[in-house]
Coordinates of C-alpha atoms in Angstrom, one line a residue:
X1 CA 7.5 25.6 19.4
X2 CA 4.7 25.0 16.8
X3 CA 7.3 24.3 14.1
X4 CA 9.1 21.8 16.4
X5 CA 5.8 20.0 17.1
X6 CA 4.9 19.8 13.4
X7 CA 8.4 18.5 12.6
X8 CA 8.1 15.8 15.3
X9 CA 4.7 14.8 14.1
X10 CA 5.9 14.5 10.5
X11 CA 8.8 12.4 11.7
X12 CA 6.5 10.0 13.5
X13 CA 4.2 9.9 10.5
X14 CA 7.0 9.0 8.1
X15 CA 8.4 6.4 10.5
X16 CA 5.0 4.7 10.9
X17 CA 3.9 4.9 7.2
X18 CA 6.9 4.9 4.9
X19 CA 7.5 1.1 5.0
X20 CA 3.8 0.2 5.0
X21 CA 1.8 -1.6 2.4
X22 CA -0.8 0.4 0.5
X23 CA -3.8 -1.7 -0.6
X24 CA -5.9 -0.5 -3.5
X25 CA -8.0 2.6 -2.6
X26 CA -6.9 2.2 1.0
X27 CA -4.9 4.1 3.6
X28 CA -1.6 2.6 4.2
X29 CA -1.3 0.0 7.0
X30 CA 1.2 1.2 9.7
X31 CA 4.1 -1.0 10.6
X32 CA 3.7 0.2 14.2
X33 CA 0.4 -0.8 15.8
X34 CA -1.4 1.6 18.1
X35 CA -2.6 -0.1 21.3
X36 CA -6.3 0.8 21.9
X37 CA -9.0 -1.6 22.6
X38 CA -11.9 -1.1 20.3
X39 CA -15.2 0.0 21.7
X40 CA -17.7 -2.6 22.9
X41 CA -20.3 -4.1 20.7
X42 CA -22.9 -2.2 22.7
X43 CA -21.2 1.1 21.9
X44 CA -21.5 0.5 18.2
X45 CA -24.6 -1.6 17.9
X46 CA -27.0 -0.8 20.8
X47 CA -30.0 1.1 19.4
X48 CA -30.3 4.8 20.0
X49 CA -33.8 5.7 21.2
X50 CA -35.6 8.2 19.0
X51 CA -32.6 8.7 16.7
X52 CA -34.8 10.5 14.2
X53 CA -35.5 13.2 16.7
X54 CA -31.8 14.2 16.8
X55 CA -30.5 16.8 14.4
X56 CA -27.8 15.6 11.9
X57 CA -24.4 15.7 13.6
X58 CA -25.7 15.3 17.1
X59 CA -23.5 13.2 19.3
X60 CA -25.7 10.5 20.8
X61 CA -23.0 8.4 22.5
X62 CA -19.4 9.0 23.5
X63 CA -16.6 7.4 25.5
X64 CA -13.0 8.5 26.3
X65 CA -10.1 6.6 24.7
X66 CA -7.2 7.7 26.9
X67 CA -4.7 5.4 25.1
X68 CA -5.0 7.7 22.1
X69 CA -4.4 11.0 23.9
X70 CA -1.4 12.0 21.7
X71 CA 0.4 15.3 21.6
X72 CA -1.5 16.6 24.6
X73 CA -5.0 15.8 23.2
X74 CA -8.2 14.4 24.5
X75 CA -9.6 11.5 22.4
X76 CA -13.2 10.2 22.4
X77 CA -14.9 7.6 20.5
X78 CA -18.2 9.0 19.3
X79 CA -21.5 7.9 17.8
X80 CA -23.4 10.6 15.9
X81 CA -26.6 11.0 13.9
X82 CA -26.4 11.1 10.1
X83 CA -28.8 10.4 7.2
X84 CA -28.4 7.8 4.6
X85 CA -29.0 8.4 0.9
X86 CA -32.7 7.7 1.4
X87 CA -32.8 10.3 4.2
X88 CA -33.3 7.8 7.0
X89 CA -31.5 8.5 10.3
X90 CA -28.4 6.4 10.9
X91 CA -25.9 6.3 13.7
X92 CA -22.2 6.6 12.5
X93 CA -19.1 6.1 14.7
X94 CA -15.8 7.9 14.7
X95 CA -13.2 9.7 16.8
X96 CA -13.1 13.2 18.2
X97 CA -9.6 14.4 19.1
X98 CA -9.3 17.8 20.8
X99 CA -6.0 19.4 21.8
X100 CA -6.0 20.3 25.4
X101 CA -3.9 23.5 25.0
X102 CA -5.7 26.7 24.2
X103 CA -6.2 27.7 20.6
X104 CA -3.8 30.6 19.8
X105 CA -5.3 31.7 16.5
X106 CA -8.2 34.0 15.8
X107 CA -11.8 32.8 16.2
X108 CA -12.8 29.3 17.3
X109 CA -10.4 26.3 17.0
X110 CA -10.6 25.0 13.4
X111 CA -11.9 21.5 12.7
X112 CA -10.4 19.0 10.3
X113 CA -13.1 16.5 9.2
X114 CA -10.9 13.5 8.4
X115 CA -12.1 10.7 6.1
X116 CA -9.9 7.6 6.6
X117 CA -8.9 5.4 3.7
X118 CA -10.4 2.0 3.3
X119 CA -9.2 -1.0 5.4
X120 CA -11.9 -3.2 4.0
X121 CA -15.7 -3.5 4.1
X122 CA -16.2 -5.8 7.1
X123 CA -17.3 -4.1 10.3
X124 CA -13.9 -5.1 12.0
X125 CA -12.1 -2.9 9.4
X126 CA -13.6 0.5 10.5
X127 CA -11.3 3.4 11.1
X128 CA -11.9 3.6 14.8
X129 CA -11.4 -0.2 15.2
X130 CA -8.0 -1.5 16.4
X131 CA -7.1 -2.3 12.8
X132 CA -8.0 1.1 11.5
X133 CA -6.3 3.0 14.4
X134 CA -2.9 1.7 13.4
X135 CA -2.9 4.1 10.5
X136 CA -5.6 6.7 11.4
X137 CA -3.9 8.0 14.5
X138 CA -0.3 8.5 13.0
X139 CA -1.9 10.4 10.1
X140 CA -3.6 12.8 12.5
X141 CA -0.4 13.8 14.3
X142 CA 0.7 16.7 12.0
X143 CA -2.8 18.1 12.2
X144 CA -3.0 17.9 16.0
X145 CA 0.4 19.5 16.2
X146 CA -1.1 22.5 14.5
X147 CA -3.6 22.8 17.2
X148 CA -6.6 21.8 15.1
X149 CA -9.4 19.6 16.4
X150 CA -9.8 16.5 14.3
X151 CA -12.9 14.4 13.9
X152 CA -13.0 11.2 11.9
X153 CA -15.8 9.1 10.5
X154 CA -16.1 5.3 10.1
X155 CA -18.8 5.9 7.4
X156 CA -22.4 4.7 7.4
X157 CA -22.8 1.0 8.1
X158 CA -19.1 0.3 8.8
X159 CA -18.9 -1.0 12.3
X160 CA -22.4 0.1 13.0
X161 CA -25.8 -1.4 12.0
X162 CA -26.8 -1.0 8.4
X163 CA -25.2 -1.4 5.0
X164 CA -21.8 0.1 4.1
X165 CA -21.8 1.5 0.6
X166 CA -18.1 1.4 -0.4
X167 CA -17.2 4.7 -2.1
X168 CA -20.8 5.8 -2.1
X169 CA -21.0 9.4 -3.0
X170 CA -23.9 10.6 -1.0
X171 CA -23.4 8.2 2.0
X172 CA -19.7 9.1 2.5
X173 CA -20.3 12.8 2.0
X174 CA -23.1 12.9 4.6
X175 CA -21.1 10.8 7.1
X176 CA -18.1 13.3 6.8
X177 CA -20.2 16.4 6.9
X178 CA -22.2 15.2 9.9
X179 CA -18.9 14.4 11.7
X180 CA -17.9 18.0 11.1
X181 CA -21.3 19.1 12.6
X182 CA -20.5 16.9 15.6
X183 CA -17.3 18.8 16.2
X184 CA -18.2 22.3 15.2
X185 CA -21.9 22.5 16.2
X186 CA -21.4 24.8 19.2
X187 CA -18.6 27.0 17.8
X188 CA -19.3 27.6 14.1
X189 CA -15.6 26.8 13.6
X190 CA -14.1 26.8 10.1
X191 CA -13.9 23.2 8.7
X192 CA -11.4 21.7 6.3
X193 CA -12.4 18.4 4.7
X194 CA -9.5 16.0 4.5
X195 CA -9.2 12.6 2.8
X196 CA -6.6 10.5 1.1
X197 CA -7.3 7.5 -1.2
X198 CA -10.7 6.1 -0.4
X199 CA -11.0 8.9 2.1
X200 CA -10.4 11.4 -0.7
X201 CA -13.6 10.2 -2.3
X202 CA -15.5 11.2 0.8
X203 CA -13.8 14.6 1.0
X204 CA -14.4 15.2 -2.7
X205 CA -18.1 14.2 -2.5
X206 CA -18.6 16.3 0.7
X207 CA -17.1 19.3 -1.1
X208 CA -19.7 18.9 -3.8
X209 CA -22.7 18.4 -1.5
X210 CA -21.8 20.7 1.4
X211 CA -23.9 23.6 0.2
X212 CA -27.0 21.6 -0.2
X213 CA -26.7 19.0 2.6
X214 CA -24.9 21.0 5.3
X215 CA -25.1 24.8 4.5
X216 CA -24.7 25.4 8.3
X217 CA -21.1 23.9 8.2
X218 CA -18.4 26.5 7.4
X219 CA -16.4 24.5 4.9
X220 CA -13.4 26.5 3.9
X221 CA -11.5 23.9 2.0
X222 CA -11.1 20.3 1.0
X223 CA -8.0 18.2 0.6
X224 CA -8.5 15.3 -1.9
X225 CA -5.5 13.0 -2.2
X226 CA -5.1 10.2 -4.7
X227 CA -8.9 9.6 -4.8
X228 CA -10.6 6.9 -7.0
X229 CA -13.5 9.2 -7.7
X230 CA -14.5 7.3 -10.9
X231 CA -15.7 3.8 -10.1
X232 CA -15.2 2.5 -13.6
X233 CA -11.6 3.7 -13.8
X234 CA -11.0 2.2 -10.4
X235 CA -12.3 -1.3 -11.4
X236 CA -10.4 -1.2 -14.6
X237 CA -7.2 -0.5 -12.7
X238 CA -7.7 -3.4 -10.2
X239 CA -9.0 -6.1 -12.6
X240 CA -6.5 -8.9 -12.8
X241 CA -4.1 -7.4 -10.2
X242 CA -3.1 -8.9 -6.8
X243 CA -5.7 -6.7 -5.2
X244 CA -8.5 -7.6 -7.7
X245 CA -10.8 -8.9 -5.0
X246 CA -11.2 -5.3 -3.7
X247 CA -13.1 -4.4 -6.9
X248 CA -15.9 -6.5 -5.5
X249 CA -16.3 -4.0 -2.6
X250 CA -18.0 -1.6 -5.0
X251 CA -20.6 -4.2 -6.1
X252 CA -21.3 -5.4 -2.6
X253 CA -21.8 -1.8 -1.6
X254 CA -24.3 -1.3 -4.4
X255 CA -26.2 -4.4 -3.5
X256 CA -26.4 -3.3 0.1
X257 CA -27.5 0.2 -0.8
X258 CA -30.1 -0.9 -3.3
X259 CA -31.7 -4.1 -2.0
X260 CA -34.5 -3.7 -4.6
X261 CA -31.8 -4.2 -7.3
X262 CA -29.9 -7.1 -5.5
X263 CA -31.3 -9.9 -7.6
X264 CA -30.6 -8.1 -10.9
X265 CA -27.1 -7.3 -9.8
X266 CA -26.3 -10.8 -8.6
X267 CA -27.7 -12.2 -11.8
X268 CA -24.8 -10.5 -13.7
X269 CA -22.4 -13.0 -12.0
X270 CA -21.8 -16.7 -12.3
X271 CA -21.6 -19.1 -9.3
X272 CA -18.0 -18.3 -8.8
X273 CA -18.6 -14.6 -9.0
X274 CA -21.5 -14.7 -6.5
X275 CA -19.3 -16.8 -4.1
X276 CA -16.6 -14.2 -4.4
X277 CA -19.1 -11.4 -3.7
X278 CA -20.3 -13.2 -0.6
X279 CA -16.7 -13.8 0.6
X280 CA -15.7 -10.2 0.1
X281 CA -18.4 -9.0 2.6
X282 CA -16.1 -10.2 5.4
X283 CA -12.8 -8.9 3.9
X284 CA -10.4 -6.5 5.3
X285 CA -7.7 -5.6 2.7
X286 CA -5.3 -8.3 3.8
X287 CA -8.0 -10.9 3.2
X288 CA -8.6 -9.6 -0.3
X289 CA -4.9 -10.0 -1.0
X290 CA -5.0 -13.5 0.2
X291 CA -7.9 -14.3 -2.0
X292 CA -5.7 -14.2 -5.0
X293 CA -5.7 -12.5 -8.4
X294 CA -9.0 -12.4 -10.2
X295 CA -10.2 -11.5 -13.7
X296 CA -13.7 -10.2 -13.7
X297 CA -14.5 -12.0 -17.0
X298 CA -14.2 -15.2 -15.1
X299 CA -16.8 -14.0 -12.5
X300 CA -19.5 -12.6 -14.8
X301 CA -22.4 -14.6 -16.2
X302 CA -21.6 -13.8 -19.9
X303 CA -17.8 -13.2 -19.7
X304 CA -18.2 -9.4 -19.9
X305 CA -15.7 -7.4 -17.9
X306 CA -16.9 -5.8 -14.7
X307 CA -16.0 -2.3 -16.0
X308 CA -18.2 -2.9 -19.0
X309 CA -21.1 -4.1 -16.9
X310 CA -20.7 -0.9 -14.8
X311 CA -21.7 1.0 -17.9
X312 CA -24.6 -1.3 -18.7
X313 CA -28.4 -1.0 -18.0
X314 CA -28.3 -2.6 -14.5
X315 CA -25.1 -1.1 -13.0
X316 CA -24.8 2.0 -15.2
X317 CA -27.2 4.3 -13.4
X318 CA -25.9 3.3 -10.0
X319 CA -22.3 3.9 -11.1
X320 CA -23.1 7.3 -12.6
X321 CA -24.7 8.3 -9.3
X322 CA -21.4 7.5 -7.5
X323 CA -19.1 9.3 -10.0
X324 CA -17.7 12.5 -8.6
X325 CA -16.7 15.6 -10.6
X326 CA -19.8 16.9 -12.3
X327 CA -20.7 19.4 -9.5
X328 CA -18.3 22.2 -8.7
X329 CA -16.9 22.1 -5.1
X330 CA -18.1 24.9 -2.8
X331 CA -14.7 25.8 -1.4
X332 CA -11.0 25.8 -2.4
X333 CA -9.7 22.3 -3.1
X334 CA -6.2 20.8 -3.1
X335 CA -5.7 17.7 -5.2
X336 CA -2.5 15.7 -4.9
X337 CA -1.4 12.5 -6.6
X338 CA 1.8 10.6 -7.4
X339 CA 2.5 10.3 -11.1
X340 CA 3.6 6.6 -10.7
X341 CA 1.0 5.6 -8.2
X342 CA 0.0 2.0 -9.1
X343 CA -2.7 1.7 -6.4
X344 CA -4.9 4.5 -7.7
X345 CA -3.8 5.7 -11.1
X346 CA -3.1 9.4 -11.6
X347 CA -5.8 9.4 -14.3
X348 CA -8.3 9.6 -11.5
X349 CA -7.1 13.0 -10.2
X350 CA -6.6 14.4 -13.7
X351 CA -10.2 13.4 -14.6
X352 CA -11.5 14.9 -11.4
X353 CA -9.7 18.2 -12.1
X354 CA -10.9 18.4 -15.6
X355 CA -14.5 17.6 -14.6
X356 CA -14.5 20.1 -11.7
X357 CA -13.1 22.9 -13.9
X358 CA -15.6 22.2 -16.6
X359 CA -18.4 22.4 -14.0
X360 CA -17.2 25.8 -12.9
X361 CA -14.7 25.1 -10.2
X362 CA -12.0 27.8 -10.1
X363 CA -10.0 27.5 -6.9
X364 CA -8.4 24.2 -7.5
X365 CA -4.7 23.6 -6.5
X366 CA -3.1 20.5 -8.1
X367 CA 0.1 18.9 -7.1
X368 CA 1.6 15.9 -8.8
X369 CA 4.6 14.2 -7.2
X370 CA 7.2 12.3 -9.3
X371 CA 9.3 9.9 -7.2
X372 CA 10.6 8.1 -10.3
X373 CA 10.0 4.5 -10.8
X374 CA 12.3 3.1 -8.1
X375 CA 9.6 2.9 -5.4
X376 CA 7.8 -0.4 -5.2
X377 CA 4.1 -0.3 -5.7
X378 CA 3.4 -0.8 -2.0
X379 CA 5.1 2.5 -1.2
X380 CA 4.5 4.9 -4.1
X381 CA 0.8 5.5 -3.0
X382 CA 1.9 6.2 0.6
X383 CA 4.8 8.4 -0.4
X384 CA 2.6 11.1 -1.9
X385 CA 0.5 11.4 1.3
X386 CA 3.6 12.0 3.3
X387 CA 5.3 14.3 0.8
X388 CA 2.3 16.5 0.5
X389 CA 2.0 17.3 4.2
X390 CA 4.3 20.4 4.4
X391 CA 2.6 22.3 1.6
X392 CA -0.8 21.0 2.7
X393 CA -0.4 22.3 6.2
X394 CA 0.6 25.7 4.9
X395 CA -2.5 25.7 2.6
X396 CA -4.8 24.8 5.5
X397 CA -3.2 27.5 7.7
X398 CA -4.0 30.1 5.0
X399 CA -7.6 28.9 4.6
X400 CA -8.4 29.0 8.3
X401 CA -6.6 32.4 8.8
X402 CA -8.9 33.9 6.1
X403 CA -12.1 32.3 7.5

């Protein structure tokens, strides 16, 4: 019965994702929308009294979303307490999806802490919004079919008050680890971190920071799929492409996360560049595509490429702080990537593997998928996510059985 459920879930996943477009550093956008009204503005934005008094991971607001009760599950939209990189309390939204049937395995039901890919940096692009749900929910089906509880994060400042630091190492790691706390707090369940594309950045960062930020969370593994964990390499890959406007997400995130540096950062750009930065603040990925191809040299004050500026005196320290790979992960890791992925170059995963092993990481499984060069760029990024599922599910099963 379990095998049939997984096969069905994988079939649904393939059907909903295989023909989808895959924006840069983003989860693919499903061709089949999921109907679920987003939460009210009050759910996301109403202040939480005495938020500082709550422990990290505490659920401070929740509401059922019966439209998303898939494969016999109970789905809730949640708001939970996290801490930003400056250790201030912030409320983060997400989804908590719990199978209704009893867990048949040993110990408490395992938790998958799922980090969605990026749909953009405007609040309306969050993973639990109607836009995000079109891909988030289908991607959860194989995990739910295994009987795992799944919790997702919208990340700090995305859909909720505050600044969203796109691909921010500390912010995204804390958001994911605190979502795991929200799900597993009462059970001490084993937790597997899960992320693909931009979500893979959060999973990788959380694997690095779990032992110091969340030692109470029983992280038994981390899946890191096609993750742009080096900001400079990411920008170099997108500069001049059809998705080039998404390279501005990183700069907007740094401005929001470091308001004391905002004037210095904006001074690196000319009028056209500053206008593009302002416009990108309201972009979902389709908006970025519609903005047109950009060359960063046309946007900067002195004609220097953006990737070069990210190594300079203003952006360099901020970029280095958001580069993942120099701290060994605390648990086994699986890294997957497509050799011909044109959305996130395979160099990203190869660099991450090299850096983690140099830092002392030993339990690192690497899988590279070669689909040839026939797949169009909009599909090759997505194809690896789908192809990895069978082995990934077996890997997760082994980890939780040993926990």
